[in-house]
Short mmCIF file of C-alpha atoms in Angstrom, two decimals:
data_model
loop_
_atom_site.label_atom_id
_atom_site.label_comp_id
_atom_site.label_asym_id
_atom_site.label_seq_id
_atom_site.Cartn_x
_atom_site.Cartn_y
_atom_site.Cartn_z
CA UNK F 133 73.63 85.86 88.14
CA UNK F 134 75.19 84.81 91.24
CA UNK F 135 75.71 87.48 94.06
CA UNK F 136 79.12 85.81 94.84
CA UNK F 137 80.29 85.82 91.29
CA UNK F 138 80.27 90.17 92.41
CA UNK F 139 81.52 89.84 95.19
CA UNK F 140 84.82 87.39 94.92
CA UNK F 141 87.73 88.47 93.17
CA UNK F 142 90.89 86.15 92.11
CA UNK F 143 93.73 87.10 93.50
CA UNK F 144 97.54 87.14 91.85
CA UNK F 145 100.89 88.85 91.78
CA UNK F 146 102.11 91.00 89.66
CA UNK F 147 103.51 90.38 86.32
CA UNK F 148 106.11 92.94 85.30
CA UNK F 149 109.68 91.45 85.61
CA UNK F 150 110.65 93.58 88.72
CA UNK F 151 108.17 92.04 91.06
CA UNK F 152 110.46 89.68 93.49
CA UNK F 153 108.77 86.47 93.29
CA UNK F 154 110.00 83.70 95.92
CA UNK F 155 110.99 80.44 96.05
CA UNK F 156 111.76 78.33 99.56
CA UNK F 157 115.17 78.48 100.71
CA UNK F 158 117.17 75.52 101.32
CA UNK F 159 117.04 76.10 104.85
CA UNK F 160 112.96 74.48 104.92
CA UNK F 161 113.41 71.94 102.72
CA UNK F 162 113.29 69.36 105.64
CA UNK F 163 109.69 69.92 107.06
CA UNK F 164 107.98 72.55 103.99
CA UNK F 165 105.64 70.78 101.73
CA UNK F 166 102.65 71.08 99.94
CA UNK F 167 99.90 70.44 102.62
CA UNK F 168 99.48 71.27 107.01
CA UNK F 169 102.71 72.09 107.96
CA UNK F 170 103.28 70.06 111.59
CA UNK F 171 105.92 72.61 112.91
CA UNK F 172 104.14 75.64 113.53
CA UNK F 173 105.38 78.22 114.99
CA UNK F 174 108.49 78.25 113.62
CA UNK F 175 109.43 80.13 110.24
CA UNK F 176 109.59 79.54 106.49
CA UNK F 177 112.51 81.12 104.58
CA UNK F 178 112.41 82.44 101.39
CA UNK F 179 114.25 83.57 98.53
CA UNK F 180 114.24 85.74 95.48
CA UNK F 181 113.39 83.81 92.43
CA UNK F 182 115.25 83.89 89.11
CA UNK F 183 118.19 85.45 90.91
CA UNK F 184 121.30 84.73 88.18
CA UNK F 185 118.95 85.45 85.41
CA UNK F 186 118.10 88.89 87.02
CA UNK F 187 121.97 89.45 87.65
CA UNK F 188 122.46 88.57 83.79
CA UNK F 189 119.86 91.00 82.44
CA UNK F 190 120.60 93.65 84.76
CA UNK F 191 116.78 93.71 86.47
CA UNK F 192 116.96 94.37 90.24
CA UNK F 193 113.85 93.09 92.28
CA UNK F 194 111.30 94.93 93.93
CA UNK F 195 110.08 93.82 97.48
CA UNK F 196 106.38 94.49 97.77
CA UNK F 197 103.77 94.16 101.16
CA UNK F 198 102.77 90.84 98.94
CA UNK F 199 104.58 88.53 97.26
CA UNK F 200 104.04 85.14 95.64
CA UNK F 201 105.54 81.67 95.69
CA UNK F 202 103.79 79.65 93.21
CA UNK F 203 101.49 77.86 95.59
CA UNK F 204 100.73 81.09 97.68
CA UNK F 205 102.24 84.10 98.75
CA UNK F 206 103.53 85.90 101.86
CA UNK F 207 102.27 89.33 103.42
CA UNK F 208 103.81 91.85 105.75
CA UNK F 209 102.93 92.34 109.33
CA UNK F 210 99.85 94.35 108.65
CA UNK F 211 98.40 92.99 106.46
CA UNK F 212 98.85 89.84 109.25
CA UNK F 213 97.16 91.87 111.70
CA UNK F 214 94.45 92.43 109.35
CA UNK F 215 94.22 88.68 108.35
CA UNK F 216 93.87 87.75 112.04
CA UNK F 217 90.26 89.22 112.55
CA UNK F 218 88.65 86.31 110.02
CA UNK F 219 88.30 82.41 111.48
CA UNK F 220 89.87 81.58 108.13
CA UNK F 221 89.70 78.05 107.36
CA UNK F 222 92.17 75.35 105.67
CA UNK F 223 94.99 78.05 106.47
CA UNK F 224 97.91 78.60 108.47
CA UNK F 225 99.86 82.04 108.77
CA UNK F 226 103.28 81.29 109.53
CA UNK F 227 106.26 83.20 110.22
CA UNK F 228 107.81 84.29 106.98
CA UNK F 229 111.77 85.02 106.49
CA UNK F 230 113.21 86.27 102.93
CA UNK F 231 117.11 85.79 102.67
CA UNK F 232 118.57 88.29 99.98
CA UNK F 233 122.14 89.11 100.14
CA UNK F 234 121.79 92.35 102.05
CA UNK F 235 120.26 90.23 105.12
CA UNK F 236 117.29 88.38 106.17
CA UNK F 237 113.51 90.41 106.53
CA UNK F 238 111.58 88.95 108.95
CA UNK F 239 108.97 91.28 108.47
CA UNK F 240 106.75 88.48 106.25
CA UNK F 241 103.99 85.81 106.67
CA UNK F 242 102.97 83.02 104.20
CA UNK F 243 99.86 81.82 103.96
CA UNK F 244 100.16 78.60 103.94
CA UNK F 245 96.47 77.02 102.62
CA UNK F 246 96.54 73.76 102.72
CA UNK F 247 92.68 72.65 101.79
CA UNK F 248 90.92 73.67 98.52
CA UNK F 249 87.37 74.46 98.10
CA UNK F 250 85.76 72.68 95.27
CA UNK F 251 82.81 75.63 94.91
CA UNK F 252 82.93 76.49 91.04
CA UNK F 253 79.19 75.27 89.60
CA UNK F 254 79.92 72.56 87.19
CA UNK F 255 76.73 73.27 84.74
CA UNK F 256 77.30 77.33 84.82
CA UNK F 257 81.08 77.90 84.60
CA UNK F 258 82.70 77.76 81.58
CA UNK F 259 85.39 75.10 81.02
CA UNK F 260 87.88 73.29 78.11
CA UNK F 261 86.40 69.97 76.71
CA UNK F 262 87.41 67.42 79.10
CA UNK F 263 89.59 64.76 77.20
CA UNK F 264 88.15 60.92 77.25
CA UNK F 265 89.33 58.60 79.93
CA UNK F 266 90.53 62.22 82.12
CA UNK F 267 89.04 62.77 85.32
CA UNK F 268 86.72 66.01 86.35
CA UNK F 269 89.68 67.54 88.47
CA UNK F 270 92.13 67.80 84.92
CA UNK F 271 88.69 70.37 84.07
CA UNK F 272 90.65 73.09 82.71
CA UNK F 273 88.38 76.46 83.92
CA UNK F 274 88.15 79.08 81.77
CA UNK F 275 85.69 81.65 83.16
CA UNK F 276 84.56 80.70 86.79
CA UNK F 277 80.61 80.40 88.45
CA UNK F 278 80.33 79.88 91.98
CA UNK F 279 78.05 77.87 92.98
CA UNK F 280 75.76 79.20 95.59
CA UNK F 281 74.86 75.57 97.31
CA UNK F 282 78.06 75.61 98.13
CA UNK F 283 79.46 78.61 99.60
CA UNK F 284 76.15 79.93 101.42
CA UNK F 285 76.78 76.48 103.52
CA UNK F 286 79.88 77.94 104.75
CA UNK F 287 80.38 81.10 107.00
CA UNK F 288 81.45 84.02 105.04
CA UNK F 289 84.03 84.48 108.29
CA UNK F 290 85.68 81.63 106.96
CA UNK F 291 85.69 81.39 103.41
CA UNK F 292 87.30 85.13 102.85
CA UNK F 293 90.14 83.58 101.38
CA UNK F 294 89.93 79.48 99.60
CA UNK F 295 92.13 77.95 97.12
CA UNK F 296 89.57 76.42 94.37
CA UNK F 297 89.62 73.20 93.50
CA UNK F 298 87.79 70.60 92.01
CA UNK F 299 90.08 71.22 88.36
CA UNK F 300 92.95 71.97 87.05
CA UNK F 301 93.99 75.47 87.98
CA UNK F 302 94.06 76.08 92.02
CA UNK F 303 93.57 79.56 91.67
CA UNK F 304 93.05 81.89 95.25
CA UNK F 305 90.07 84.01 95.85
CA UNK F 306 89.31 87.26 97.72
CA UNK F 307 86.22 88.51 98.67
CA UNK F 308 85.51 91.80 98.08
CA UNK F 309 86.19 93.14 102.03
CA UNK F 310 89.39 91.59 102.05
CA UNK F 311 90.48 93.41 98.66
CA UNK F 312 88.61 97.24 99.68
CA UNK F 313 91.45 96.43 102.39
CA UNK F 314 94.12 95.74 100.38
CA UNK F 315 92.45 99.20 97.85
CA UNK F 316 92.22 101.35 100.38
CA UNK F 317 95.51 100.74 102.17
CA UNK F 318 97.61 100.58 98.43
CA UNK F 319 98.74 97.38 99.40
CA UNK F 320 101.33 96.60 96.60
CA UNK F 321 102.33 93.27 94.79
CA UNK F 322 99.15 91.67 94.17
CA UNK F 323 95.99 91.94 91.82
CA UNK F 324 92.68 91.23 91.86
CA UNK F 325 89.94 90.66 88.78
CA UNK F 326 86.28 90.04 90.00
CA UNK F 327 85.06 86.78 88.68
CA UNK F 328 82.35 88.06 87.16
CA UNK F 329 85.35 89.57 84.89
CA UNK F 330 87.72 86.54 85.14
CA UNK F 331 88.37 85.18 82.23
CA UNK F 332 91.69 82.50 81.68
CA UNK F 333 94.75 84.14 80.68
CA UNK F 334 93.84 87.40 81.58
CA UNK F 335 96.22 86.97 84.94
CA UNK F 336 99.57 86.55 82.50
#
């Protein structure tokens, strides 16, 4: 087994109902999109998701150090300082503001991951059979085996975080050096599954 499957982790948010999840606020509708953000430096505005539902159910959302919005996540200022130590390719760290009923929280940064890295081994990964006529990028990977021939060509400093490409799912992968930082500092709002242990569905 490739050592890469032992040093990378699949990252996902907490699954409990009280965890605050984010949605783009209408203030950012004009320029935020799934790609590189042209107006880098301007804040991206978020708001808590499911506000009406949570209010009806009496669920009080809990704000954490990391909060997911779907395609990526926001991190607090301390985590941002740690990420600044690395030259993360295909990622922009954009100031983020969370708008709540009680006010604005400007202490976050959004990881805009605008490039995907197709580095799952097509021979060794376990996949769901692809239906006739479907493209390889529709492949649902059930268990990943990372392709060292792809990753070893990229300096480690540039691939500490990446979003998987070339398949139906686009999970975020994080290197163990950063995972160690998250765990050592008791960072809240994020969970990790070692690639060698991860099977699709475990994150739900």
